[in-house]
CSV table of C-alpha atoms and ligand atoms in Angstrom, one decimal:
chain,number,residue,atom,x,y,z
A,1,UNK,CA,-49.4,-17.4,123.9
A,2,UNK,CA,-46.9,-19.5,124.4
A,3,UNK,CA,-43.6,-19.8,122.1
A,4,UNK,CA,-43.4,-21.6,119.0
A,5,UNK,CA,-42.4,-25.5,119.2
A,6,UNK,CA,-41.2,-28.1,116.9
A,7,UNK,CA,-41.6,-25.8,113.7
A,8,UNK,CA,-41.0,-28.6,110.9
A,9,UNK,CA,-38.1,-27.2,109.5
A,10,UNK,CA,-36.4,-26.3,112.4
A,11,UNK,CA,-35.7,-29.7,113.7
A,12,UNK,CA,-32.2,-30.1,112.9
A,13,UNK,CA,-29.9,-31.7,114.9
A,14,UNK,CA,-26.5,-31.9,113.2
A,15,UNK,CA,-24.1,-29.6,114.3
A,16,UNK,CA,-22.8,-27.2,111.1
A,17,UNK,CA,-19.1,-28.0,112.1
A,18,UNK,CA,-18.4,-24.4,110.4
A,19,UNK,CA,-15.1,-24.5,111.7
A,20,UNK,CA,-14.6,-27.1,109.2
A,21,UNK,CA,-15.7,-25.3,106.4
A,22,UNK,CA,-12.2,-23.9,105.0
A,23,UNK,CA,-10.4,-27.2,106.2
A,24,UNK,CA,-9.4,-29.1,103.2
A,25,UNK,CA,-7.3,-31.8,105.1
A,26,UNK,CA,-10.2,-32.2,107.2
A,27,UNK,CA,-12.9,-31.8,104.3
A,28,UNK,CA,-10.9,-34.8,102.1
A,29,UNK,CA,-10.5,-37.4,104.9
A,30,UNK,CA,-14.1,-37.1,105.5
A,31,UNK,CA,-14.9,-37.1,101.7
A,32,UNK,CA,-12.7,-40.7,102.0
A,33,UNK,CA,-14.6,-41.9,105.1
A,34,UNK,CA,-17.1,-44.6,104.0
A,35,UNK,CA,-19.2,-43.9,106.9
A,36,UNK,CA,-19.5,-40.6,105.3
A,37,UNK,CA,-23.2,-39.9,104.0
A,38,UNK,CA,-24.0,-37.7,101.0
A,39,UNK,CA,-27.7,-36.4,100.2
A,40,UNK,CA,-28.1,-35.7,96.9
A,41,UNK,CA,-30.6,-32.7,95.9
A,42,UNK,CA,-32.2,-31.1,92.6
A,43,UNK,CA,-34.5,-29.1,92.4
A,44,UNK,CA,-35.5,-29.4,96.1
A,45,UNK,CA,-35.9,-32.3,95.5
A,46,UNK,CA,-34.9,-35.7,97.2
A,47,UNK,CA,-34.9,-39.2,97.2
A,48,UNK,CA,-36.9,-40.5,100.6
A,49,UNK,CA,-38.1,-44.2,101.7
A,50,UNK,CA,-41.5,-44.1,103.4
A,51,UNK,CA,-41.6,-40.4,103.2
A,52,UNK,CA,-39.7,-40.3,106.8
A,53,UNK,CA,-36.2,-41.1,105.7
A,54,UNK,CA,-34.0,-39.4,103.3
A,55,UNK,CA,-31.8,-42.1,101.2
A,56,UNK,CA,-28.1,-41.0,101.3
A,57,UNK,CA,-25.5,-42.5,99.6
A,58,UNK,CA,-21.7,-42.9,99.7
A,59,UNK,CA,-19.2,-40.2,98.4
A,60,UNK,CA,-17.9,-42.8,95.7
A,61,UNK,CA,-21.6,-43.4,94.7
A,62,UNK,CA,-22.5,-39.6,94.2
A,63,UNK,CA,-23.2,-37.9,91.2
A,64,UNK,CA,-20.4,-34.6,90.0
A,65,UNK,CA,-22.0,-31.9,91.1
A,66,UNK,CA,-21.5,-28.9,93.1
A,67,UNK,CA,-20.7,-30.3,96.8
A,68,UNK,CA,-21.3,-28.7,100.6
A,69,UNK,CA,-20.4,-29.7,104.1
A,70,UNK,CA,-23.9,-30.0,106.0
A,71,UNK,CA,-22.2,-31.5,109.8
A,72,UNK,CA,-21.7,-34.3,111.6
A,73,UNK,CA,-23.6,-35.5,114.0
A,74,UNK,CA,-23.1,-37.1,117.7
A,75,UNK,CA,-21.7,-40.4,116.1
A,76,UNK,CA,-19.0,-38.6,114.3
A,77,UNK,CA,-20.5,-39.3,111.2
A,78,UNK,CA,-20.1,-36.2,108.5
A,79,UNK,CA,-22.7,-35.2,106.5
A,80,UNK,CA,-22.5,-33.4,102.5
A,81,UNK,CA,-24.7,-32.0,100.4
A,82,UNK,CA,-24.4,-32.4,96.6
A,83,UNK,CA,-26.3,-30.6,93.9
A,84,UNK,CA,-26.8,-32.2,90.9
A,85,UNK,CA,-29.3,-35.0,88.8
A,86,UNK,CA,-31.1,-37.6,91.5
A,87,UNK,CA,-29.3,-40.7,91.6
A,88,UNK,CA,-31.4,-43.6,90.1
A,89,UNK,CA,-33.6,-44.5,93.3
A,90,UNK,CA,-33.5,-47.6,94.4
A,91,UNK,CA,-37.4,-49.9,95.3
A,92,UNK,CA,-39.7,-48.3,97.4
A,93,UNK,CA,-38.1,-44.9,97.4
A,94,UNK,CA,-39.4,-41.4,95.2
A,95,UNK,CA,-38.2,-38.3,94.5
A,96,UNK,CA,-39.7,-35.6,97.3
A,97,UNK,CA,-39.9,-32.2,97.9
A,98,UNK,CA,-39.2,-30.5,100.9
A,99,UNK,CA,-42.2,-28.8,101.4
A,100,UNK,CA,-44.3,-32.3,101.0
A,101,UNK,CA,-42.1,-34.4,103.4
A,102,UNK,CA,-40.5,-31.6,105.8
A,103,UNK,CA,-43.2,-32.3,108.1
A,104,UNK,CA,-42.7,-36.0,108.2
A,105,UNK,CA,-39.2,-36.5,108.6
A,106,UNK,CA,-37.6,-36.8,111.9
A,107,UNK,CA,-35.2,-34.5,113.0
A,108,UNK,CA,-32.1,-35.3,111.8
A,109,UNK,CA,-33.5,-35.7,108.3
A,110,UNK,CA,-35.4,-32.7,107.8
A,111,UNK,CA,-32.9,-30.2,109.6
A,112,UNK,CA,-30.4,-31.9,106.6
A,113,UNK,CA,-32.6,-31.5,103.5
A,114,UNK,CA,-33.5,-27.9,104.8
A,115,UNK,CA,-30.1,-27.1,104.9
A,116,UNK,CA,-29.1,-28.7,101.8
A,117,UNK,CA,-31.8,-27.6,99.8
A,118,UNK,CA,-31.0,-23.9,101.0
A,119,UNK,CA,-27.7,-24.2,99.5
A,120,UNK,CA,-28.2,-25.8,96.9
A,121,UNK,CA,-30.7,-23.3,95.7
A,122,UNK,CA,-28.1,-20.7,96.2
A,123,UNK,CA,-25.0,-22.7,94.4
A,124,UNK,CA,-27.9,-23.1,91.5
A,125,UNK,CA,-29.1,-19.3,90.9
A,126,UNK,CA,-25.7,-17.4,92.3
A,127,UNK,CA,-23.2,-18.6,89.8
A,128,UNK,CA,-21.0,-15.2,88.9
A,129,UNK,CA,-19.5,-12.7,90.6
A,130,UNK,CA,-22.1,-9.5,91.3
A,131,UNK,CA,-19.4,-7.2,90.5
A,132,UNK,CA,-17.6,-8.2,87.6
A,133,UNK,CA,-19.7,-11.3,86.1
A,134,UNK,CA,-16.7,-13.5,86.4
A,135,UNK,CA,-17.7,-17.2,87.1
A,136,UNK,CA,-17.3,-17.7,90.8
A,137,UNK,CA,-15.3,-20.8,92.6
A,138,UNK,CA,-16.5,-22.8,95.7
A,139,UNK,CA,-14.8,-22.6,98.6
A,140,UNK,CA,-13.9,-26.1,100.0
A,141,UNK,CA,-16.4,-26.4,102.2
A,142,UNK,CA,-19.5,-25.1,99.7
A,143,UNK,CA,-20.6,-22.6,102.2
A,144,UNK,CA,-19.2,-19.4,100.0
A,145,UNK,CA,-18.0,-18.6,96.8
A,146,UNK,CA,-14.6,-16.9,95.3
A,147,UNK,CA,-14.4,-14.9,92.6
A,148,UNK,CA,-11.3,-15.5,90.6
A,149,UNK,CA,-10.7,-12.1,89.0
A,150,UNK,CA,-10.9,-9.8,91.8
A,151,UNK,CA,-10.8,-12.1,95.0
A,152,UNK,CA,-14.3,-11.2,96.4
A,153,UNK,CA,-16.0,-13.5,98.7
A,154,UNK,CA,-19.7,-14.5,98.1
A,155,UNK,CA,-22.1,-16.0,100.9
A,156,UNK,CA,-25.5,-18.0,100.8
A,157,UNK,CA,-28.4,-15.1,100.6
A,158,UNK,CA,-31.5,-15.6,103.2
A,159,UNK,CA,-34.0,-13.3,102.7
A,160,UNK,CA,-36.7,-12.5,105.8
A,161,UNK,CA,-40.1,-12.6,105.7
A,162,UNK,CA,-42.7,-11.9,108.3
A,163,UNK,CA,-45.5,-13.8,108.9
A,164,UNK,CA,-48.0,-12.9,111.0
A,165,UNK,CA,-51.4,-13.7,113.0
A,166,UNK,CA,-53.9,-10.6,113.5
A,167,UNK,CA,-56.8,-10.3,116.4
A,168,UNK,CA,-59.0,-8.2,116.8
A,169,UNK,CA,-60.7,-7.4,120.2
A,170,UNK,CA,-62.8,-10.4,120.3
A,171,UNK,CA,-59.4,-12.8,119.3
A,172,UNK,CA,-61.0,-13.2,116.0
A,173,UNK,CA,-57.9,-13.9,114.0
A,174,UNK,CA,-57.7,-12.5,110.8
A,175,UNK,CA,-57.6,-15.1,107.4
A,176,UNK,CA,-56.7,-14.4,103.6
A,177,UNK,CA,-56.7,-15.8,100.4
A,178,UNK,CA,-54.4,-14.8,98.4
A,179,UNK,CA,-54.9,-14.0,94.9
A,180,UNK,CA,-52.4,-16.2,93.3
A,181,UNK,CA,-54.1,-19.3,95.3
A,182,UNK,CA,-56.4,-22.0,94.6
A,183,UNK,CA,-60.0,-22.7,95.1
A,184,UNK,CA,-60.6,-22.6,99.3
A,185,UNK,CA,-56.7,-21.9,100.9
A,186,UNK,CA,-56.6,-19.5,103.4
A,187,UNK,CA,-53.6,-18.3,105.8
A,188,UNK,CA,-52.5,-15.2,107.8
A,189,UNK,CA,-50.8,-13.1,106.2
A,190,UNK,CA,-47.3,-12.5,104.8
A,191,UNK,CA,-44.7,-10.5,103.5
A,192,UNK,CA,-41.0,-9.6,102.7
A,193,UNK,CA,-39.2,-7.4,104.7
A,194,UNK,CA,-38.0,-4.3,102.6
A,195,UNK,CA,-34.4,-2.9,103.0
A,196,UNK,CA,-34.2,-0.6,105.7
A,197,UNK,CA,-36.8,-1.6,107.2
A,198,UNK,CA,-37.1,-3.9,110.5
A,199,UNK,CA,-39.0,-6.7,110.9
A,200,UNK,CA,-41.9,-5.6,113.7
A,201,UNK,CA,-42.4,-2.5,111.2
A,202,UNK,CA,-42.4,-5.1,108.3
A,203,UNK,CA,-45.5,-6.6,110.4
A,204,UNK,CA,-47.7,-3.2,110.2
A,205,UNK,CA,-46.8,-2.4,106.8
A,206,UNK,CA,-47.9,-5.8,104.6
A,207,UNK,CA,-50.8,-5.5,107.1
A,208,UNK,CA,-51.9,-2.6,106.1
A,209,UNK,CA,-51.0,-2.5,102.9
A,210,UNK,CA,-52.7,-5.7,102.4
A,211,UNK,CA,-56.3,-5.1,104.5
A,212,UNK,CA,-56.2,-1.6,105.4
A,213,UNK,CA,-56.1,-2.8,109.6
A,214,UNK,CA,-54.0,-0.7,111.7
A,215,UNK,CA,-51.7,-3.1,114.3
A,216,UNK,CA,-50.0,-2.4,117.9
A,217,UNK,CA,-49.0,-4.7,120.2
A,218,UNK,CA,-46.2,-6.7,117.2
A,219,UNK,CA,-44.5,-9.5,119.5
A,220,UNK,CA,-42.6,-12.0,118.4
A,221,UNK,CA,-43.2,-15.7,118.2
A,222,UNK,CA,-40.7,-17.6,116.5
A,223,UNK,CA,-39.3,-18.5,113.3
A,224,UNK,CA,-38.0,-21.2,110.4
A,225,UNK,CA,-36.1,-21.9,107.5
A,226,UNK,CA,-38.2,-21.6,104.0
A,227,UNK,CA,-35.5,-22.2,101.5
A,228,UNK,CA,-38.1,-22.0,98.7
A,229,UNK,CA,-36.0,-20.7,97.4
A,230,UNK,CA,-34.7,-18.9,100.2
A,231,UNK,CA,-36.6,-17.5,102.8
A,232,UNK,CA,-36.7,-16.9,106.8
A,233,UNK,CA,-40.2,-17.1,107.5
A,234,UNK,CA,-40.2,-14.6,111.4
A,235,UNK,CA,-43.6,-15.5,113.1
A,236,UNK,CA,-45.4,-12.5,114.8
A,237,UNK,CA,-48.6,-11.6,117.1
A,238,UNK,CA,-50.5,-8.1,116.4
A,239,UNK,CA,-53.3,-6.5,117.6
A,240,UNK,CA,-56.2,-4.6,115.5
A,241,UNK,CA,-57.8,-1.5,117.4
A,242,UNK,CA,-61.9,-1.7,117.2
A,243,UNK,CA,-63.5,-0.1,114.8
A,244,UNK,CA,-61.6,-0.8,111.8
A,245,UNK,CA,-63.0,-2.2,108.2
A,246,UNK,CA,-61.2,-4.4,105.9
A,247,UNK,CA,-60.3,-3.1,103.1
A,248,UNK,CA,-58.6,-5.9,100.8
A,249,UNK,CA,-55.8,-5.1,98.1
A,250,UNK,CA,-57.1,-6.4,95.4
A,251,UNK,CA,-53.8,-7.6,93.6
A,252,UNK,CA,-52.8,-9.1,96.7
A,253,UNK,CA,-55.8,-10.4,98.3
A,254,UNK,CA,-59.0,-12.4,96.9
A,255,UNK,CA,-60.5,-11.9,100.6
A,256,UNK,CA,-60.0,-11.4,103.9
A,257,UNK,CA,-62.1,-12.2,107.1
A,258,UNK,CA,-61.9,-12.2,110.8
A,259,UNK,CA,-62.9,-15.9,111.9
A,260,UNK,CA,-63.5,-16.9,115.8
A,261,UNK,CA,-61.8,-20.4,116.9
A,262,UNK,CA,-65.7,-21.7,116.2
A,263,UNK,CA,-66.0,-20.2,112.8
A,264,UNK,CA,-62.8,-21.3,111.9
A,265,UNK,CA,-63.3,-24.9,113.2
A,266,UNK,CA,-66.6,-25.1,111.7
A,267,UNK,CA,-65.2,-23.6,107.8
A,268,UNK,CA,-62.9,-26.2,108.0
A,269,UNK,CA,-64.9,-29.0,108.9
A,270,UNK,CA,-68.2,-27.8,105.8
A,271,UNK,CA,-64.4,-27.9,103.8
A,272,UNK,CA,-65.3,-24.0,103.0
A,273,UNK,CA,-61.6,-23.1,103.8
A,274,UNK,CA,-58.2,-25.1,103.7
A,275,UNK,CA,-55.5,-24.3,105.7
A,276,UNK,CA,-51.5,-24.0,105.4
A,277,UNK,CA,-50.3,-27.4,105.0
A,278,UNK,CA,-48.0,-28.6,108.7
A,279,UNK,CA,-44.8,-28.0,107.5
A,280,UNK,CA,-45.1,-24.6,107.2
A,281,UNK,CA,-45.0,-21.3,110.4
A,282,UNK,CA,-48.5,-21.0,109.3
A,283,UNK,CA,-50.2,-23.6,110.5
A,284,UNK,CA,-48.4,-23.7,113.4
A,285,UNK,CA,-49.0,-20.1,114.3
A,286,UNK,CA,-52.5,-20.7,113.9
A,287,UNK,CA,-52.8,-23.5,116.3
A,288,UNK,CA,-51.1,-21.5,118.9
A,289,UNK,CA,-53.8,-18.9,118.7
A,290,UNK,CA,-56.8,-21.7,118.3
A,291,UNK,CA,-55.4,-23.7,121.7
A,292,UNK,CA,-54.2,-26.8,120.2
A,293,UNK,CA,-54.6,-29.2,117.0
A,294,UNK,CA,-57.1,-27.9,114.4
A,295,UNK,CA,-58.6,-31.0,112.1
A,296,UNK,CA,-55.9,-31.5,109.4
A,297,UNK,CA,-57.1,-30.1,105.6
A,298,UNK,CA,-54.3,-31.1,104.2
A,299,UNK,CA,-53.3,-34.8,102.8
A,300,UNK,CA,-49.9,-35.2,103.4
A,301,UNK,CA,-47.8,-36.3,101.2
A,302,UNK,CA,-49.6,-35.2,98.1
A,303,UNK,CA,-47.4,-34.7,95.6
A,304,UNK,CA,-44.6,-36.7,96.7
A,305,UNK,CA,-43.5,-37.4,92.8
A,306,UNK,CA,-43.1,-41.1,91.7
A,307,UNK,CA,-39.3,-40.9,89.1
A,308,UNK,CA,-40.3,-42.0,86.0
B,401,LIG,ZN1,-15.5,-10.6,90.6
């Protein structure tokens, strides 16, 4: 199996600049540059043209709102991130998610709205100090926070998550529907990893847990950025020993089922199952294990939402 390629979300080719983070000099002469380009996200939310470009606009033109260096890319250009209410949008162009248009951006684009959207999601639900409740302060460059009262420093949480594609000794490869999911959606399955706890044992757990199959043989595929709101999705292989029943968790799971790459193909073309839409590990973690492009079930963009 060979390693995970051009995961949507983990496209980005801006360079993070970090050393520019606690700059202010630096940070303000870029804010006054009008080659400067600020994205503007809420929600997860924003404005794209065509569904492959984001829409930026100029720092004078953004909204107040809570503001973070993203980069700046080969050109010298600088890139921030502002959290706060859309701007009005001008013809032709709607408010999108990331999880609708990740997939159709090119790379610049979507490595910028992953990273923005990660942060902003953070700035938005991490607001006061853990310690003493005290509102906290951005530092200048929007990648931590301060807390006035006692000094402490704050960073951006990323929790991980393994996600992971089972065979058994035929290289069925193992599908469930989750219980919280609609109608015909299927994926591999996945889980948070808990503290103390590494990533590969993660794998054998939520596998178990969740089907009752034993795994060996946990290798490592690849991973990407799900800041929704704020996950590391970590792509894995396993094994299942013969000789083993599923046995589905029934808060967990509606149903589980080992599918060849025939039965799979020919569930998704009778539409009995849907898979993982292209922006996500999933689906690409599945192709890798079918050989190459499965027919798409999925009709990208589909909510991309118009601003009313
Ligand atoms: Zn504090």
């Amino acid at each position: 199996m060979t390693p995970l390629r051009d995961l949507a979300l983990a496209r980005g080719t801006v360079d993070r600049v970090t050393h520019r983070r606690n700059d202010k000099d630096w940070l303000d002469a870029a804010w006054a540059d009008p080659r400067t380009r600020v994205l503007v996200v809420s929600d997860g939310c924003a404005l794209v043209r065509g569904h492959t470009d984001l829409i930026f606009v100029s720092p004078p033109e953004a909204p107040a709102g809570t503001r973070f260096l993203l980069g700046q890319d080969a050109d010298g250009v600088v890139y921030f991130g502002v959290s706060a209410e859309l701007p009005a949008p001008p013809p032709g162009a709607l408010a999108a998610l990331l999880r609708e248009v990740g997939a159709l951006l090119g790379d610049r684009d979507a490595g910028l709205l992953t990273h923005a959207v990660a942060l902003a999601n953070w700035h938005d639900t991490h607001t006061h100090c853990p310690l003493d409740g005290t509102p906290t302060v951005p530092e200048p460059g929007g990648h931590s926070t301060r807390c006035p009262a006692d000094g402490s420093e704050h960073f951006p949480r990323t929790d991980p998550a393994v996600i992971m594609l089972v065979t058994d000794p035929d290289d069925r490869c193992l599908l469930a529907r989750n219980a919280a999911w609609p109608g015909r959606r299927v994926s591999i399955l996945a889980g948070f990893v808990e503290p103390g706890e590494s990533a590969e044992q993660a794998v054998a757990r939520e596998v178990g847990e969740e089907t009752g199959i034993k795994v060996t043989n946990v290798r490592y595929l690849g991973s990407q950025p799900w800041p929704m709101p704020r996950s590391l999705m970590l792509g894995f292989r396993a094994d299942a020993p013969a000789g083993q029943a599923i046995a589905v968790d029934e808060t967990e799971l509606a149903e589980a089922h080992w599918f060849s790459r025939d039965e799979l193909l020919a569930a998704i073309r009778s539409r009995e199952i849907v898979l993982p839409p292209p922006v996500s590990i999933a689906s690409h973690i599945i192709e890798s294990w079918f050989g190459g492009p499965l027919p798409s079930t999925w009709t990208e963009p589909r909510g991309a939402r118009a601003l009313t």
